[in-house]
mmCIF file of C-alpha atoms in Angstrom:
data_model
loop_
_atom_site.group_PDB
_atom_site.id
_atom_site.type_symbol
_atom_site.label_atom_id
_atom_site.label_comp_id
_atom_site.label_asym_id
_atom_site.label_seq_id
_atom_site.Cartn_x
_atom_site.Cartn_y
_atom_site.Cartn_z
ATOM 1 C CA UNK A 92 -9.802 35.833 -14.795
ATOM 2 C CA UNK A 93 -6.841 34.896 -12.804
ATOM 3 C CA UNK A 94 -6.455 31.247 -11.037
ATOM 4 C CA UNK A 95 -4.389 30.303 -8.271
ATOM 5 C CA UNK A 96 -3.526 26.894 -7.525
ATOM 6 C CA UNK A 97 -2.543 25.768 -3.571
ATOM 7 C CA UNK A 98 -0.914 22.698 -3.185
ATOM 8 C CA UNK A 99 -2.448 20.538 0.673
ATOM 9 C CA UNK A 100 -1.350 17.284 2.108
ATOM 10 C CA UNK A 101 -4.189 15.932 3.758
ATOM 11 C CA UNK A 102 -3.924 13.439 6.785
ATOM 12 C CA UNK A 103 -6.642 10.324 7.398
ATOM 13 C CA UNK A 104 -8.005 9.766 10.886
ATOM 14 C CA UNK A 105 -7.128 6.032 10.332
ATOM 15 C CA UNK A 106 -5.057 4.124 7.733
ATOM 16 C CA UNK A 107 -7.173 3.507 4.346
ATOM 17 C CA UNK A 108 -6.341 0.009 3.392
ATOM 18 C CA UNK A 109 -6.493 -1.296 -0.478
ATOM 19 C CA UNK A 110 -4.972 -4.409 -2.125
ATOM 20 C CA UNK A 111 -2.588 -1.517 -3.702
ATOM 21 C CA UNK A 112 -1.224 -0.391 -0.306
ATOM 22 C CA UNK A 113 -2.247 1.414 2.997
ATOM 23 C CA UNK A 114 -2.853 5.460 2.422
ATOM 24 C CA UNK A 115 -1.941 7.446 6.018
ATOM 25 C CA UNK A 116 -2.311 10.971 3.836
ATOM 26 C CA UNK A 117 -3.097 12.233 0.524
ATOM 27 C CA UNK A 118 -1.950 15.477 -1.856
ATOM 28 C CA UNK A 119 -4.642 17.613 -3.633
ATOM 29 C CA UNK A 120 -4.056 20.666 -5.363
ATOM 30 C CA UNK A 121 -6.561 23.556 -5.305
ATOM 31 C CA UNK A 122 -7.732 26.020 -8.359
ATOM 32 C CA UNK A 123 -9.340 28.364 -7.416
ATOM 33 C CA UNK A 124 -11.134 30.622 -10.391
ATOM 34 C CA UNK A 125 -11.249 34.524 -9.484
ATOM 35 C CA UNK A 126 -13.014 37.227 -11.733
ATOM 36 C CA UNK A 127 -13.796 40.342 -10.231
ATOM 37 C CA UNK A 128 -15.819 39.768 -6.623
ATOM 38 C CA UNK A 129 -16.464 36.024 -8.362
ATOM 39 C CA UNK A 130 -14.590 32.897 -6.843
ATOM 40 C CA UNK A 131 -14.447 29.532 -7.827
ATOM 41 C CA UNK A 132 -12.647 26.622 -5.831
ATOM 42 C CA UNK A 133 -11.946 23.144 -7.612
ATOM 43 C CA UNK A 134 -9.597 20.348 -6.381
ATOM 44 C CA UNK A 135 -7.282 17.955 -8.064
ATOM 45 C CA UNK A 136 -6.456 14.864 -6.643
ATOM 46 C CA UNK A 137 -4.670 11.999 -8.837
ATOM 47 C CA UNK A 138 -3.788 9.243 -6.780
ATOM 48 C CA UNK A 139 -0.382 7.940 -7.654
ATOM 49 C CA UNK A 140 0.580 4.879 -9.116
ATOM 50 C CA UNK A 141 -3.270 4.956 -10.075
ATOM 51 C CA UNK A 142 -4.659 7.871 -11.714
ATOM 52 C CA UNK A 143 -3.123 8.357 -15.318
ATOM 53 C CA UNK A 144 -2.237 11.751 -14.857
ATOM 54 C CA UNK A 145 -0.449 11.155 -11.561
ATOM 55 C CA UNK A 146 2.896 12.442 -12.974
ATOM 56 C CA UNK A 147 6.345 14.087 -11.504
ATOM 57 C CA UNK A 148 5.568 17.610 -13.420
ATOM 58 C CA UNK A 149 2.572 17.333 -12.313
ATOM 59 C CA UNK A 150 1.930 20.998 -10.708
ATOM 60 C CA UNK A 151 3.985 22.380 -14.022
ATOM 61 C CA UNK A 152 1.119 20.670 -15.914
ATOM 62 C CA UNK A 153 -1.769 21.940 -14.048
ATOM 63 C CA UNK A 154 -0.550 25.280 -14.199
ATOM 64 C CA UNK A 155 0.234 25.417 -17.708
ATOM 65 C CA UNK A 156 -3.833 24.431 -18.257
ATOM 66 C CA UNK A 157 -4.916 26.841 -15.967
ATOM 67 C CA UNK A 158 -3.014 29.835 -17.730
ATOM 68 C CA UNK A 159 -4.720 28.314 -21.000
ATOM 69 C CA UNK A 160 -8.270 29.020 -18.779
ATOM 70 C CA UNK A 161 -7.294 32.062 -17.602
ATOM 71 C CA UNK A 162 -6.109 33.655 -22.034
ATOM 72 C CA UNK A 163 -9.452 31.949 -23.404
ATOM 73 C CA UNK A 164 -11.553 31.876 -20.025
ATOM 74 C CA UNK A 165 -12.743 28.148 -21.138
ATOM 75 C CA UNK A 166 -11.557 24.660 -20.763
ATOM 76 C CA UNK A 167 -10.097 22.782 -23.532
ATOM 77 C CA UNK A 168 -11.772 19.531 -23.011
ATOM 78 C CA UNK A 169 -10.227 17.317 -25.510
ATOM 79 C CA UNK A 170 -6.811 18.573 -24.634
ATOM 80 C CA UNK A 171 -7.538 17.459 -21.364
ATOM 81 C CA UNK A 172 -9.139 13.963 -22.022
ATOM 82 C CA UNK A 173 -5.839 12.253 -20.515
ATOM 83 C CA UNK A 174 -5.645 14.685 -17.277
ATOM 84 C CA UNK A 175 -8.989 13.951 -15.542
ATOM 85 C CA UNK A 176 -7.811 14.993 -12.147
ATOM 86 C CA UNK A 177 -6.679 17.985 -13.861
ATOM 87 C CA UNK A 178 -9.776 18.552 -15.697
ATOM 88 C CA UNK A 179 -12.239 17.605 -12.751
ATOM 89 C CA UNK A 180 -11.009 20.376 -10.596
ATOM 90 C CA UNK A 181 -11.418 22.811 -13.136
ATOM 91 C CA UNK A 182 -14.603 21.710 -14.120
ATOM 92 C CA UNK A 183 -15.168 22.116 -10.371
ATOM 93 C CA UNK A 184 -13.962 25.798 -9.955
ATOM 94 C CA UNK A 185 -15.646 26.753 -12.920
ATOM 95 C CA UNK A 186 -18.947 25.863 -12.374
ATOM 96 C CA UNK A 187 -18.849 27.072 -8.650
ATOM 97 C CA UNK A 188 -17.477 30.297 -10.107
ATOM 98 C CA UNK A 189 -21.086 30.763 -11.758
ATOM 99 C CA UNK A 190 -23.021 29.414 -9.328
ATOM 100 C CA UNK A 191 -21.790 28.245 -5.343
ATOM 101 C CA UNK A 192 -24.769 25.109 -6.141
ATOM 102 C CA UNK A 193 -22.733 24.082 -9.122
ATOM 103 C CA UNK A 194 -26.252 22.548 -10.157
ATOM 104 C CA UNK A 195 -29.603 23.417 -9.731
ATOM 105 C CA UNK A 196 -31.311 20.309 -8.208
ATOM 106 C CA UNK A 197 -33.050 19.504 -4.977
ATOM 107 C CA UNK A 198 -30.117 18.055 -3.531
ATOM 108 C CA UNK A 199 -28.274 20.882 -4.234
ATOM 109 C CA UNK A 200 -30.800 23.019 -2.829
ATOM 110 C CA UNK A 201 -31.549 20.884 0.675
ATOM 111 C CA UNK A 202 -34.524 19.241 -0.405
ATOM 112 C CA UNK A 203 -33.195 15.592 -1.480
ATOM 113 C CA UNK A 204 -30.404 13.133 0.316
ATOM 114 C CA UNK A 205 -28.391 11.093 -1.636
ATOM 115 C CA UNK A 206 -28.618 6.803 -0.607
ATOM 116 C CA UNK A 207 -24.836 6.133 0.271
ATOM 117 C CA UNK A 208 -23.263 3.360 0.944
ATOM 118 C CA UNK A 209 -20.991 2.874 3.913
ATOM 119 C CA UNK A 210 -17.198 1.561 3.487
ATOM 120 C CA UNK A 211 -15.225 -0.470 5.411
ATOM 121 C CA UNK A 212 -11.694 -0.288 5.187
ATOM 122 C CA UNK A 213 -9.190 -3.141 4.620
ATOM 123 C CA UNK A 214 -7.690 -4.469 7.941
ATOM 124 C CA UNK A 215 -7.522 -7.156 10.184
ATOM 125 C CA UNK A 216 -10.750 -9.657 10.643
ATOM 126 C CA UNK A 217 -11.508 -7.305 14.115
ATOM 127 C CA UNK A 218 -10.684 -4.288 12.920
ATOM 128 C CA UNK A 219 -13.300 -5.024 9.634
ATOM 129 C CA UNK A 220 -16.071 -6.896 11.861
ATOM 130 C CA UNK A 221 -15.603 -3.441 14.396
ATOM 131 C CA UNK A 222 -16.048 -1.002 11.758
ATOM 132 C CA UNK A 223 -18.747 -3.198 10.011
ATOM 133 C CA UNK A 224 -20.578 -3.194 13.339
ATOM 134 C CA UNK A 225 -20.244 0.674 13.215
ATOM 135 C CA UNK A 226 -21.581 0.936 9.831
ATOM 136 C CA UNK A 227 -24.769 -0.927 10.387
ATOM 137 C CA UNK A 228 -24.808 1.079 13.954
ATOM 138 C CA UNK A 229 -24.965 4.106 12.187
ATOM 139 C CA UNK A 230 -27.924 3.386 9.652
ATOM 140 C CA UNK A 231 -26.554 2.155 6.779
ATOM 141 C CA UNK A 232 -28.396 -0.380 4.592
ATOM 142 C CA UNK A 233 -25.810 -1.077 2.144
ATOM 143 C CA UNK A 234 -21.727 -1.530 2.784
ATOM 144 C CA UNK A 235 -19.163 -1.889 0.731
ATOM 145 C CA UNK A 236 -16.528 -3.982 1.710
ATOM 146 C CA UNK A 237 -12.294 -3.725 0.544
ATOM 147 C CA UNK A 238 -11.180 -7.396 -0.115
ATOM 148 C CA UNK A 239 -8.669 -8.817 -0.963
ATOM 149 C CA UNK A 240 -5.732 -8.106 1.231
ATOM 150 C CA UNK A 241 -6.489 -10.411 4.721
ATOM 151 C CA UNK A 242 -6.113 -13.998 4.208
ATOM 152 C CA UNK A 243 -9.401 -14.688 1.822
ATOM 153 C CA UNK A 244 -11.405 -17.408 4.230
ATOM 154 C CA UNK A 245 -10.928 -14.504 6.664
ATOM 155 C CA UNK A 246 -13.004 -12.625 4.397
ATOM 156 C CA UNK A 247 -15.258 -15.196 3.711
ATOM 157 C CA UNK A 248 -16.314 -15.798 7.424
ATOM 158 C CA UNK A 249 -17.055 -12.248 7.948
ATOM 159 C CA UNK A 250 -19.061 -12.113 5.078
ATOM 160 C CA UNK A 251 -20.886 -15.412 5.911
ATOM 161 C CA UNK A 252 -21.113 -13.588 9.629
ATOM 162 C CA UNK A 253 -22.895 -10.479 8.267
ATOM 163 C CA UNK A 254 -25.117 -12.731 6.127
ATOM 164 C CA UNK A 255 -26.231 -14.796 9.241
ATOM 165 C CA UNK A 256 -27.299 -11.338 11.158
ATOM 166 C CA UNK A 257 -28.400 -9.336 8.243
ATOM 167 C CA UNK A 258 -30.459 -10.925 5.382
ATOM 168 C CA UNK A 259 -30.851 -9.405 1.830
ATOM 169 C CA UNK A 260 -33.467 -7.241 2.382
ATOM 170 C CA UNK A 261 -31.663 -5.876 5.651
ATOM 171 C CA UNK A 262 -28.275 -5.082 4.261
ATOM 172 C CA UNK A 263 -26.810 -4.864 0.626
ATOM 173 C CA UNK A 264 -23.591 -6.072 0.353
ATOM 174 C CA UNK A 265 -20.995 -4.801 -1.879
ATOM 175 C CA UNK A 266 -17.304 -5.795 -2.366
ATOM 176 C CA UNK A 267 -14.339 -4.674 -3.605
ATOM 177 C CA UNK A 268 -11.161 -6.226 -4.919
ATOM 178 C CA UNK A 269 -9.309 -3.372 -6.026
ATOM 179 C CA UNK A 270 -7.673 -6.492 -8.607
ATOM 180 C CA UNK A 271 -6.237 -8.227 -5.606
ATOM 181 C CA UNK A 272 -7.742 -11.405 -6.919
ATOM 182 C CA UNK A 273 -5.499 -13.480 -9.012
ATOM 183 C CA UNK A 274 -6.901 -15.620 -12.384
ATOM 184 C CA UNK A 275 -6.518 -18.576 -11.649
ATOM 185 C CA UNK A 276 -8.642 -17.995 -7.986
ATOM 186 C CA UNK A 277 -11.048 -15.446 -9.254
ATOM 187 C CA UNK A 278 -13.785 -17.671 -10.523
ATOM 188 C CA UNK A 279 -13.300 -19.927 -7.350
ATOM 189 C CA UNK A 280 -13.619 -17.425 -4.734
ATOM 190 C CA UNK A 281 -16.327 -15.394 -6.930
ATOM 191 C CA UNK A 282 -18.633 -18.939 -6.718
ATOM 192 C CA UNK A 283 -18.127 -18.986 -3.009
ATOM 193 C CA UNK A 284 -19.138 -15.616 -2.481
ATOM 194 C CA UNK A 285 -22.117 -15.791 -4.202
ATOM 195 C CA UNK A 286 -23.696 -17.902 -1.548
ATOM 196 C CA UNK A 287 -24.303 -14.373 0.322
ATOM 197 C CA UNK A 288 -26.372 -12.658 -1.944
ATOM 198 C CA UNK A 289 -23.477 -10.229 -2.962
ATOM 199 C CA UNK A 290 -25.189 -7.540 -5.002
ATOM 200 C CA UNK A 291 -21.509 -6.695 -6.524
ATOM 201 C CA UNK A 292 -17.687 -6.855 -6.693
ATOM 202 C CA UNK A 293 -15.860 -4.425 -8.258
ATOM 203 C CA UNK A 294 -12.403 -5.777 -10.176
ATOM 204 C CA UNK A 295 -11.886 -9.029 -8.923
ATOM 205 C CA UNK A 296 -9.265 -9.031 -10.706
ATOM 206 C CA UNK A 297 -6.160 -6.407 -12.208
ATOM 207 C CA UNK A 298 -6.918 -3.923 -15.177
ATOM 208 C CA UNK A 299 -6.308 -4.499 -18.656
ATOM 209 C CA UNK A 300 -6.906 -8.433 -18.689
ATOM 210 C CA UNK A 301 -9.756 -8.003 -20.952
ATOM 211 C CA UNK A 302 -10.020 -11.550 -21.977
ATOM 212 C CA UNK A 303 -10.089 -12.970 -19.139
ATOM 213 C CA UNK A 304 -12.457 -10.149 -17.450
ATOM 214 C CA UNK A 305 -14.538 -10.776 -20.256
ATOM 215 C CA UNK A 306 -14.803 -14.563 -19.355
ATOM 216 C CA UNK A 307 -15.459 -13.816 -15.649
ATOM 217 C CA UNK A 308 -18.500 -11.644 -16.332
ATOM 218 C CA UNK A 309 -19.853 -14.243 -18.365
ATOM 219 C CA UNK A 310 -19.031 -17.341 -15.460
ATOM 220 C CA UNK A 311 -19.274 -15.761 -12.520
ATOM 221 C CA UNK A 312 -22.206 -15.908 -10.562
ATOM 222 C CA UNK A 313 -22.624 -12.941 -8.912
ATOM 223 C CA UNK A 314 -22.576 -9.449 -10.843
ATOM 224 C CA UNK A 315 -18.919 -7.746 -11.550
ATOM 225 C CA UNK A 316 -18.287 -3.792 -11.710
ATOM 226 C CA UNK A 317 -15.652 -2.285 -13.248
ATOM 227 C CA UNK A 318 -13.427 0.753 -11.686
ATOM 228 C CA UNK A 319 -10.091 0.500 -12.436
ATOM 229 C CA UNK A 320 -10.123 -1.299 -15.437
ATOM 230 C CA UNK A 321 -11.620 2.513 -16.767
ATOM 231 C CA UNK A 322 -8.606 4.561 -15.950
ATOM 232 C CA UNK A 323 -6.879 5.491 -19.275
ATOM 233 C CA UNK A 324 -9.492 4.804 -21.125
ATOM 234 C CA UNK A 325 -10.932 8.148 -22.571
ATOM 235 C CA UNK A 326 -12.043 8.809 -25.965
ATOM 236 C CA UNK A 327 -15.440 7.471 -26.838
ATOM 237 C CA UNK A 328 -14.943 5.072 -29.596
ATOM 238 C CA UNK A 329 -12.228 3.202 -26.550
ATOM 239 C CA UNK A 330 -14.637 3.299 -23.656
ATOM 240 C CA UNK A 331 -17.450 1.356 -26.234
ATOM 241 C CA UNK A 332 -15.265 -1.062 -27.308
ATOM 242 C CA UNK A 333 -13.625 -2.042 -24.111
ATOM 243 C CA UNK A 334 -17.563 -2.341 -22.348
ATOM 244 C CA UNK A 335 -18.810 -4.373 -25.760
ATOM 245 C CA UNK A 336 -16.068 -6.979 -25.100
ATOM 246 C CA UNK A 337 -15.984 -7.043 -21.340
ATOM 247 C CA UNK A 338 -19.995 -6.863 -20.759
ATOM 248 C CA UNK A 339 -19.523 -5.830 -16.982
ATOM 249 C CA UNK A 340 -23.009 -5.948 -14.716
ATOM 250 C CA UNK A 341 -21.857 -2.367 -13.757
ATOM 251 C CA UNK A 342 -19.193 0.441 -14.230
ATOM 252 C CA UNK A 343 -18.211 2.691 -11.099
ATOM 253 C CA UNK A 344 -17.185 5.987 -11.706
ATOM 254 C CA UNK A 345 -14.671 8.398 -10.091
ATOM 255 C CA UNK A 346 -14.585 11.784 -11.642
ATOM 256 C CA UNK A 347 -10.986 12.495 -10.414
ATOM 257 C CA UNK A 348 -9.977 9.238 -12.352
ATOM 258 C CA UNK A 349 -12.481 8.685 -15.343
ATOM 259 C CA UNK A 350 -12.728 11.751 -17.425
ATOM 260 C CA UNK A 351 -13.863 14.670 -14.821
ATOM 261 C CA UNK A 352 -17.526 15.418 -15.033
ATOM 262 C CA UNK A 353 -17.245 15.309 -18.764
ATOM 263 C CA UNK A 354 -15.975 11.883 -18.828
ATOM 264 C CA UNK A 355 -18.527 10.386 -16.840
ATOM 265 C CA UNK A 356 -21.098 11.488 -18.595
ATOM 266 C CA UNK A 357 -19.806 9.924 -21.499
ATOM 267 C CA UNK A 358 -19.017 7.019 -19.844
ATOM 268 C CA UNK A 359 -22.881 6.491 -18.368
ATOM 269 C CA UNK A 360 -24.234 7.437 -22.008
ATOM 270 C CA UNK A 361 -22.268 4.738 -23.558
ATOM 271 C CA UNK A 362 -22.980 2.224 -20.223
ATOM 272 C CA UNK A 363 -26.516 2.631 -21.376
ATOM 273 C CA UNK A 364 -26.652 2.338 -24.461
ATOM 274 C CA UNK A 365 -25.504 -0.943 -23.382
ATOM 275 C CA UNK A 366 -27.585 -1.668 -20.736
ATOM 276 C CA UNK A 367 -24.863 -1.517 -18.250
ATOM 277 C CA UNK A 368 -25.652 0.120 -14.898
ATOM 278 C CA UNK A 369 -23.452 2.674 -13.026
ATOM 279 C CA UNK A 370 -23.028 4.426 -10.022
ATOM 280 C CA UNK A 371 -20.530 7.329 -8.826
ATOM 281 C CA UNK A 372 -18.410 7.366 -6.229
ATOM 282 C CA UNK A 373 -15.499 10.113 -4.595
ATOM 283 C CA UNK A 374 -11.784 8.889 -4.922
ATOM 284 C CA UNK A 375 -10.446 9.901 -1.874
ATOM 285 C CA UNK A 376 -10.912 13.558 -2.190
ATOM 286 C CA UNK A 377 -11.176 16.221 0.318
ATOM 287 C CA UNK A 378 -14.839 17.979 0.782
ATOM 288 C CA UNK A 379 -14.298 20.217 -1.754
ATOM 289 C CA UNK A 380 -13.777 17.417 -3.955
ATOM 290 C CA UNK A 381 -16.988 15.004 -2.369
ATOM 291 C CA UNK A 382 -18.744 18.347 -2.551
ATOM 292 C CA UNK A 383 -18.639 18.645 -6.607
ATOM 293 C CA UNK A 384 -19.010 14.896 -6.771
ATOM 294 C CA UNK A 385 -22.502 14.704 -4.817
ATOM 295 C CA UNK A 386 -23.660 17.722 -6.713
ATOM 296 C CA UNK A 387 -22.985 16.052 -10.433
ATOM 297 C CA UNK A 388 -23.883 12.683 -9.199
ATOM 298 C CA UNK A 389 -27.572 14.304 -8.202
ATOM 299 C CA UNK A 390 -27.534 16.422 -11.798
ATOM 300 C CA UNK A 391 -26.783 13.411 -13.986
ATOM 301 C CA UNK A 392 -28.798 10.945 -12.198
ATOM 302 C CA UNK A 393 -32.075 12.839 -11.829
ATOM 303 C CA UNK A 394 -34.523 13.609 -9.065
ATOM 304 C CA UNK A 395 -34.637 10.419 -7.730
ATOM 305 C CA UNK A 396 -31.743 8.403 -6.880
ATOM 306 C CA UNK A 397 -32.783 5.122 -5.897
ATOM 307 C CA UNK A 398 -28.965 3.032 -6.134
ATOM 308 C CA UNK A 399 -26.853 4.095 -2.958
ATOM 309 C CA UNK A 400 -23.784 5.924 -4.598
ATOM 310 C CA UNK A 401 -20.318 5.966 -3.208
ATOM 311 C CA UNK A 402 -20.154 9.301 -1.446
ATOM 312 C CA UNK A 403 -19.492 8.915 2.027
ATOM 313 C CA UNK A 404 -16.266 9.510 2.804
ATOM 314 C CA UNK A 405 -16.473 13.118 4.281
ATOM 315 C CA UNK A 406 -14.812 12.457 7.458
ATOM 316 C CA UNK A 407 -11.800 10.390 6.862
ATOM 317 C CA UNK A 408 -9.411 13.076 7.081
ATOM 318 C CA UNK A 409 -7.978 15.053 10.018
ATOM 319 C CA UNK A 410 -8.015 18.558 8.734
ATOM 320 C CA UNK A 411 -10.692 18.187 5.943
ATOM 321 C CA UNK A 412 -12.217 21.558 4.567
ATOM 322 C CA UNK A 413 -15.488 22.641 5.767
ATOM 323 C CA UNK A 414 -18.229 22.052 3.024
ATOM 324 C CA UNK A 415 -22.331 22.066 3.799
ATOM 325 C CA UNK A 416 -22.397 18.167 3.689
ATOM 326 C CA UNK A 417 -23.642 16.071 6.245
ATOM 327 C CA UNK A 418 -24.698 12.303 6.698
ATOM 328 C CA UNK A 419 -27.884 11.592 7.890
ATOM 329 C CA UNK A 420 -28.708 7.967 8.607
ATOM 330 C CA UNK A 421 -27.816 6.228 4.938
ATOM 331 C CA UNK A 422 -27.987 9.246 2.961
ATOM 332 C CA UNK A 423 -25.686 12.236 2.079
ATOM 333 C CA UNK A 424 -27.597 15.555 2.690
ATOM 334 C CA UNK A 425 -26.563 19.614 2.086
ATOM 335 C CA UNK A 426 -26.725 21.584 4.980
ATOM 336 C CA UNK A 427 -29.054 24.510 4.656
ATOM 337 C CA UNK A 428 -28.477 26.490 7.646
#
């Protein structure tokens, strides 16, 4: 087996705003598996000054783990609990080495879609209210909104907006914080959100705060997810703990940043065992990346997928790479033909 790794800057179609910062392009790296007339393409795609393995060596890393793949022809996945970019690509390229379905399942095979939500970017009250308009335009029955970053009443009259048009059983509504909520507001602002039946928001508030995550989840009114407040946190015995003390409604996982495939199906095994719900979503991957993403999120979740996951985000780049995945109304589909 030999593996080749490509490094890509990819370019969005329109900045991608977070509490963090604006995103105008974003670096992957490619593996790609070959053995004999076999190939196998995975992608790895930390986000900096987020992912824990986002890292200066970072290509001299990935390479040294893919020359360990291509002596043993396996992955060493406890050496690679702390790398889950890393790991998640090779994951990727592996299983699409064996088989270009990566799982057998009927939405791998054309015969299920996948409920998606639809995201709307950070920006100015128009530019949110525009694309929100789009989003409901399009299909979409449930929309996550990035908050956080626009003066917060802002944000609270396009919510109330949405609510006025769109009641609960039109539209879910999901939210976002990326942490941009501070402690002593969180509670506040959480209280009056709730007044629009908000199904979720994920991290109101900044990672590793436990105590005082663990006090909103128990206050707040409307049900919290946690995303960031995962990353770093990947051995088993860690991931129980930190969910037994925070008691989130919800975790929301990102292969690239929460363990790779492997990861994430420790984390939802341990999520419910607690009786903490879950749902998968891409991190700002190319196709390749969404690709692998959908395809686990159908395996581990079953036949029938009834929570709209976070997987539509196959067009916000330029020069994306052609993969069979299309949207179709609210739900994420592979293209037979």
């Amino acid at each position: 087996m030999k593996i080749t790794i490509q490094e890509r800057v990819l370019h969005f179609r329109q900045p991608a705003g977070t509490s963090r910062g604006i995103y105008t392009e974003r670096k992957s790296w490619f593996v790609e598996m070959i053995d004999g007339e076999r190939r196998g393409l995975g992608e790895c795609a930390p986000l900096p000054d987020l992912s824990c393995d986002a890292r200066p060596d970072y290509s001299e890393v990935l390479r040294r783990f893919c020359d360990q793949v291509e002596a043993t022809g396996q992955i060493d996945y406890e050496a690679m609990r702390d790398y889950p970019s890393m790991l998640f690509g090779l994951e990727t390229a592996m299983l699409s080495l064996r088989s270009p379905q990566l799982f057998d399942t009927p939405f791998a095979r054309g015969e299920q879609g996948i409920p998606i939500n639809g995201l709307v970017w950070m920006g100015s009250y128009e530019e949110m209210l525009g694309r929100m308009e789009d989003k409901l335009s399009q299909g979409f029955r449930c929309v996550k909104l990035k908050v956080g970053a626009i003066d917060f009443d802002r944000e609270l009259d396009l919510v109330r907006r949405i609510r006025k048009r769109f009641s609960r059983r039109e539209v879910e509504l999901r939210l976002d914080a990326n942490g941009g909520f501070s402690p002593d507001e969180a509670l506040y602002r959480l209280e009056l959100l709730s007044q629009y039946a908000i199904h979720s928001i994920e991290q109101p508030i900044k990672a590793r705060q436990w105590a005082l995550m663990a006090e909103l989840c128990r206050e707040a009114p409307l049900p919290i997810a946690l995303d960031e407040e995962l990353i770093g946190i990947n051995t088993p015995d860690a991931k129980r703990q930190m969910l037994r003390i925070v008691k989130p409604a919800y975790i929301v996982l990102k292969p690239s940043l929460h363990g790779g495939m492997a990861g994430c199906r420790e984390w939802i095994d341990i999520a419910n065992d607690e009786g903490i719900g879950s749902w998968i979503t891409s991190a700002l991957e190319s196709n390749v990346g969404l690709n692998a993403i959908a395809r686990f999120c159908s395996e581990v979740y079953g036949d029938h997928i009834s929570m709209p996951q976070g997987l539509g985000t196959g067009q916000l780049f330029t020069d994306n790479i052609d993969m069979p995945l299309e949207i179709r109304g609210d739900h994420l589909w592979v293209k037979t033909e």
